[in-house]
Short mmCIF file of C-alpha atoms in Angstrom, two decimals:
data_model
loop_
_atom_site.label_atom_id
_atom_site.label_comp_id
_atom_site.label_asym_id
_atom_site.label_seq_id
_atom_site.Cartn_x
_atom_site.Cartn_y
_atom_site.Cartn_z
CA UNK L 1 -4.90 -21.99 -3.86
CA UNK L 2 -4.90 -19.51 -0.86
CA UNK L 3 -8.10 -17.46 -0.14
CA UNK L 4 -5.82 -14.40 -0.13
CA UNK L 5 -4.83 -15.05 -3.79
CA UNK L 6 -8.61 -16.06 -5.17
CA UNK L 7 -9.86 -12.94 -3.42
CA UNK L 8 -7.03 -10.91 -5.06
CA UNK L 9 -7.68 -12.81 -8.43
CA UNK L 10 -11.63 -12.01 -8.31
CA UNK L 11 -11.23 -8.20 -7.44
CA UNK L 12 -9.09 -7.92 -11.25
CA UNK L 13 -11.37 -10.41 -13.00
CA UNK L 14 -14.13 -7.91 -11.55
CA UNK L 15 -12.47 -4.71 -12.72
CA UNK L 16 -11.95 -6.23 -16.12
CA UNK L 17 -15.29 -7.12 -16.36
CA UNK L 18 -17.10 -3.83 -15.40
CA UNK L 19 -14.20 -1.93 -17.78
CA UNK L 20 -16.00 -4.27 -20.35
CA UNK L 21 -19.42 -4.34 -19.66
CA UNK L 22 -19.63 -0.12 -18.79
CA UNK L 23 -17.19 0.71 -21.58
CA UNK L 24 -20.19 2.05 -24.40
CA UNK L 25 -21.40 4.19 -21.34
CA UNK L 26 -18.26 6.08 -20.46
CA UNK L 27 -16.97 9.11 -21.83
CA UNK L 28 -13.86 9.54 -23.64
CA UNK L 29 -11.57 11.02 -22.24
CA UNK L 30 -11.88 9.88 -18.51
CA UNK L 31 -10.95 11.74 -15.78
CA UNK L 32 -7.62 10.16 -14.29
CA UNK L 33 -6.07 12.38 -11.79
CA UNK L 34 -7.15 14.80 -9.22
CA UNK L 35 -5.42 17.49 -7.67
CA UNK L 36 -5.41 18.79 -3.96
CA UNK L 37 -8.64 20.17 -4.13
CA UNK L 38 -10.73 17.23 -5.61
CA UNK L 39 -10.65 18.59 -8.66
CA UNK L 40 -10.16 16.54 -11.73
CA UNK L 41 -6.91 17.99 -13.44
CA UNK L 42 -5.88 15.26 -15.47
CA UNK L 43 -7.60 12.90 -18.35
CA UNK L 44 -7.09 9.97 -20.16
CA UNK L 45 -8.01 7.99 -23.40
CA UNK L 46 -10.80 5.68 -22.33
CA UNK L 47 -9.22 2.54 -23.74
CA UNK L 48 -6.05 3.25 -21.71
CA UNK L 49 -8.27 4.54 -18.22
CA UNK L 50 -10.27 1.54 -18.11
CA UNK L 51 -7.58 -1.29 -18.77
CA UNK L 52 -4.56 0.57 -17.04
CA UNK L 53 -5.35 0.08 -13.42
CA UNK L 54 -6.29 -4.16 -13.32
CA UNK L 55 -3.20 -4.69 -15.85
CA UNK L 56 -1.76 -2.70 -13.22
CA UNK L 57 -2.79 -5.02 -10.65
CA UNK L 58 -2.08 -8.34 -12.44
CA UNK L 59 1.41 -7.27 -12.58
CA UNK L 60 1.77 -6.22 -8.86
CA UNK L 61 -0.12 -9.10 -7.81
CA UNK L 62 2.89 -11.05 -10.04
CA UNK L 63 5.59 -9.57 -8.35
CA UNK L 64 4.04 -10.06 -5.02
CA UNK L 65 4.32 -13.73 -5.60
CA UNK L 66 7.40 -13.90 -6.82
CA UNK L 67 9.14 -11.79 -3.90
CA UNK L 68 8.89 -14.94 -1.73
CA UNK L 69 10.59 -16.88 -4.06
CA UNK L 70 13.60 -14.70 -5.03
CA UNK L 71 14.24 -13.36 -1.70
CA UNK L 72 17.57 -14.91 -0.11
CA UNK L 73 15.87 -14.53 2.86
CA UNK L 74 12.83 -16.01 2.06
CA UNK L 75 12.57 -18.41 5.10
CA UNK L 76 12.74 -15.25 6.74
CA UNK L 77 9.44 -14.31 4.69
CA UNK L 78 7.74 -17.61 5.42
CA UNK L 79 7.45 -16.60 9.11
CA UNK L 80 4.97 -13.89 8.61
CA UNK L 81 4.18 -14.95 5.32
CA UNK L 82 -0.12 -15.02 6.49
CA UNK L 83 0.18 -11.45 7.00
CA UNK L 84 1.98 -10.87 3.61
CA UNK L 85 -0.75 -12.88 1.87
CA UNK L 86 -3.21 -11.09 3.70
CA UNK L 87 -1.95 -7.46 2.27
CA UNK L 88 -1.77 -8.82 -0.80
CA UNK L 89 -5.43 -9.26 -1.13
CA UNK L 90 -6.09 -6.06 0.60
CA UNK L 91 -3.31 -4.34 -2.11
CA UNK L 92 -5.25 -5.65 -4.96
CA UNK L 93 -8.47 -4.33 -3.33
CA UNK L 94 -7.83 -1.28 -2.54
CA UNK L 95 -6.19 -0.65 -6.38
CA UNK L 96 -9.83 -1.93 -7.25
CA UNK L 97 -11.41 0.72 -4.90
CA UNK L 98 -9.52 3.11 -6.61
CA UNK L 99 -10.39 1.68 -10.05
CA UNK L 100 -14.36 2.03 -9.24
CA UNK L 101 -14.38 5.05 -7.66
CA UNK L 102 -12.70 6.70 -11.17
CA UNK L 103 -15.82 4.57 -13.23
CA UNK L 104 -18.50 5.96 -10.67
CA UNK L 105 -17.13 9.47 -10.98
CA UNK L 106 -16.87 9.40 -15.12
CA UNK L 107 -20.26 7.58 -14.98
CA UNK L 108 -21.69 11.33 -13.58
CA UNK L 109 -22.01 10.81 -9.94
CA UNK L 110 -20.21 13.21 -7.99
CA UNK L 111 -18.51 13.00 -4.85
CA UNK L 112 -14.85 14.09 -2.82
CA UNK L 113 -12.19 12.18 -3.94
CA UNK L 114 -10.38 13.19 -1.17
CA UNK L 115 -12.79 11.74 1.13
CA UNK L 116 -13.39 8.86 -1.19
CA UNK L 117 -9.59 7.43 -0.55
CA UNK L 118 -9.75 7.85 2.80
CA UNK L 119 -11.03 5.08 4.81
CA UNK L 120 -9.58 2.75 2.27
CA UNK L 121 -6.15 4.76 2.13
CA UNK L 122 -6.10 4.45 6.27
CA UNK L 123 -6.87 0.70 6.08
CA UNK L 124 -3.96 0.50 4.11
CA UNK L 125 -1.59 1.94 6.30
CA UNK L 126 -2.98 -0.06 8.89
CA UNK L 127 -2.22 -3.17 7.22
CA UNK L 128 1.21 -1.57 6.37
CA UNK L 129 1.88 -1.12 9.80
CA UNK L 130 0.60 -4.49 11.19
CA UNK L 131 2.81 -6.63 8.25
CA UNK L 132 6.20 -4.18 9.75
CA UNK L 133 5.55 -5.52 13.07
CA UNK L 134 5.42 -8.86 12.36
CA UNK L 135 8.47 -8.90 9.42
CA UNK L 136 11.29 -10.65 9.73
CA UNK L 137 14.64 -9.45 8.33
CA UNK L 138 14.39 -9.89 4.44
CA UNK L 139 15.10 -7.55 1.54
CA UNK L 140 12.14 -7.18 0.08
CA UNK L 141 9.05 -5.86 2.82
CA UNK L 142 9.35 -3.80 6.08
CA UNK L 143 11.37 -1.20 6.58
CA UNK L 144 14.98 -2.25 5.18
CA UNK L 145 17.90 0.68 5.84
CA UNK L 146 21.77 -0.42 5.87
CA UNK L 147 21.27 -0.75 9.63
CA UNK L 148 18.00 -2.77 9.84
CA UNK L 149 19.65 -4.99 7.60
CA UNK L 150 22.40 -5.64 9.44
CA UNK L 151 21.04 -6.57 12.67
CA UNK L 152 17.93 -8.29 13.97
CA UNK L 153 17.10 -6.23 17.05
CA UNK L 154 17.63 -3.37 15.44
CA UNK L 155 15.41 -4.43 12.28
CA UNK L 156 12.78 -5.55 15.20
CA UNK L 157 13.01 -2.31 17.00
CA UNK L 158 12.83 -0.49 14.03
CA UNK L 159 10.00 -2.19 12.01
CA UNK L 160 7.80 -2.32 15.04
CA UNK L 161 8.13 1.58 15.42
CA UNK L 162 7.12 1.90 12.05
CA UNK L 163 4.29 -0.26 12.56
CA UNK L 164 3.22 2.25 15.29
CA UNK L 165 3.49 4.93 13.33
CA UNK L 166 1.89 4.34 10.44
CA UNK L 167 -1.23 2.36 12.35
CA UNK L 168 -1.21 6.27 14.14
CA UNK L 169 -1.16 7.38 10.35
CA UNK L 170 -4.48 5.35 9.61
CA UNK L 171 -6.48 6.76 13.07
CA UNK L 172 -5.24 10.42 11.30
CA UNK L 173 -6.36 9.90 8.11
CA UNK L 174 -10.05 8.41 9.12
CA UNK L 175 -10.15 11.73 11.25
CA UNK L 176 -9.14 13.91 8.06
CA UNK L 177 -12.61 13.34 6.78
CA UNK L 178 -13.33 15.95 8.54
CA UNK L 179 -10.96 18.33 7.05
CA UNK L 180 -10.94 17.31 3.44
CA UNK L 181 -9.79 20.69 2.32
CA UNK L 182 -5.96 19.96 3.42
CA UNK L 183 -6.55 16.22 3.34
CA UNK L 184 -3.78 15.73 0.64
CA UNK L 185 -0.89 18.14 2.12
CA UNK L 186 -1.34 16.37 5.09
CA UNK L 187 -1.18 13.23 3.54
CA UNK L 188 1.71 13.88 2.19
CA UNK L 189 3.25 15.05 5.67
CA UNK L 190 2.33 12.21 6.98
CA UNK L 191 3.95 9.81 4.61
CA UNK L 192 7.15 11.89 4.81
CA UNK L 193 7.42 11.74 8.36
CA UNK L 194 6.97 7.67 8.11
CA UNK L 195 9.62 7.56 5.47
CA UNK L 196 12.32 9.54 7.60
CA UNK L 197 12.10 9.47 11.02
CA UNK L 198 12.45 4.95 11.08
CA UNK L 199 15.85 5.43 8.99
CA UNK L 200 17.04 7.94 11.44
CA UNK L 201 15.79 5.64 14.27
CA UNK L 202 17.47 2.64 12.93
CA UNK L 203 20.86 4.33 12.91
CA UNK L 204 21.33 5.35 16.09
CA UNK L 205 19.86 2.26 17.45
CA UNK L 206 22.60 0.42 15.27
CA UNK L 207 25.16 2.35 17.06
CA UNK L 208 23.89 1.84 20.34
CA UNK L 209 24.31 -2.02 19.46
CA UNK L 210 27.43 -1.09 18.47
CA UNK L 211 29.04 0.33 21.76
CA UNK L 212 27.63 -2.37 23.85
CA UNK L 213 29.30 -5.04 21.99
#
């Protein structure tokens, strides 16, 4: 078995375990959700906080192994398939981050949030952006508009600008520790921006393959 898959398969073994072992300790309800501010706005039943997030997991990590299978492009997939495996571990990690950082905070210790998800939120994008740049046209992973999809330059051009960007996004986000305060709105900018401006690109560089031919 890959290391990427025994290193995803150890992180939800581990959350399972410390749900178990820390489950008389923890209050009930848990804290699940936190607003803008770091504040916790949201709670849960403790039987459904502490299983929820690595059942979570097992079925993302699930459907991450099966995309390469179903895919009709999957030979596509197969050429950057390291990278894929590689941000499959680092998915499955950073939802166990996520999963400890909730324990540690209904366990009484007390810390931003905001800042908490940071570093691990800007990895993420990194990773994002490095597994765009090195996708190949498939349906599944990488930016996939009408136009991308119908072309391999312009799903090159386009996926490798969104690699870019959202490597840029990580650099911001490690710098919003700074800032916490409006850490989430801009966030949230961010991810818009990422989400818009590669369809938009993709068109008109579909049309400019279009006129040449």
């Amino acid at each position: 078995m890959k290391i990427q898959y025994l290193l995803s398969i150890a992180f939800i073994l581990l959350s399972f375990a410390a749900g178990i072992y820390l489950y008389p300790q923890l209050p009930d309800p848990m804290p699940s959700h936190w607003n803008a501010s770091g504040e916790v706005d949201g709670y849960m039943a403790k039987d459904t906080a502490l299983f929820l997030m690595p059942c979570i997991s097992i079925f993302i990590f699930g459907l991450f192994l099966l995309i390469p299978k179903i895919d009709p492009l999957k030979k596509n997939i197969e050429k950057f398939r390291s990278y894929y495996d590689w941000f499959i571990a680092f998915m499955i990690a950073f939802l166990a981050y996520m999963y400890f950082a909730t324990i540690a905070w209904a366990l009484g210790y007390r810390f931003s949030m905001n800042v908490a998800i940071l570093p691990p939120m800007a990895l993420l994008f990194y990773f994002i952006g490095m597994l765009c740049e090195n996708s190949k046209r498939n349906w599944f992973i990488g930016i996939r508009t009408p136009w991308t999809m119908s072309s391999d330059k312009v799903w090159e051009k386009t996926n490798r600008l969104g690699g870019k960007i959202f490597r840029a996004m990580a650099v911001i986000l490690l710098l919003l520790i700074f800032i916490p305060s409006n850490s989430i709105i801009i966030l949230i900018a961010l991810v818009a921006v990422a989400a818009v401006y590669p369809i938009v690109y993709s068109y008109f560089e579909y049309q400019k393959e279009i006129k040449k031919k």
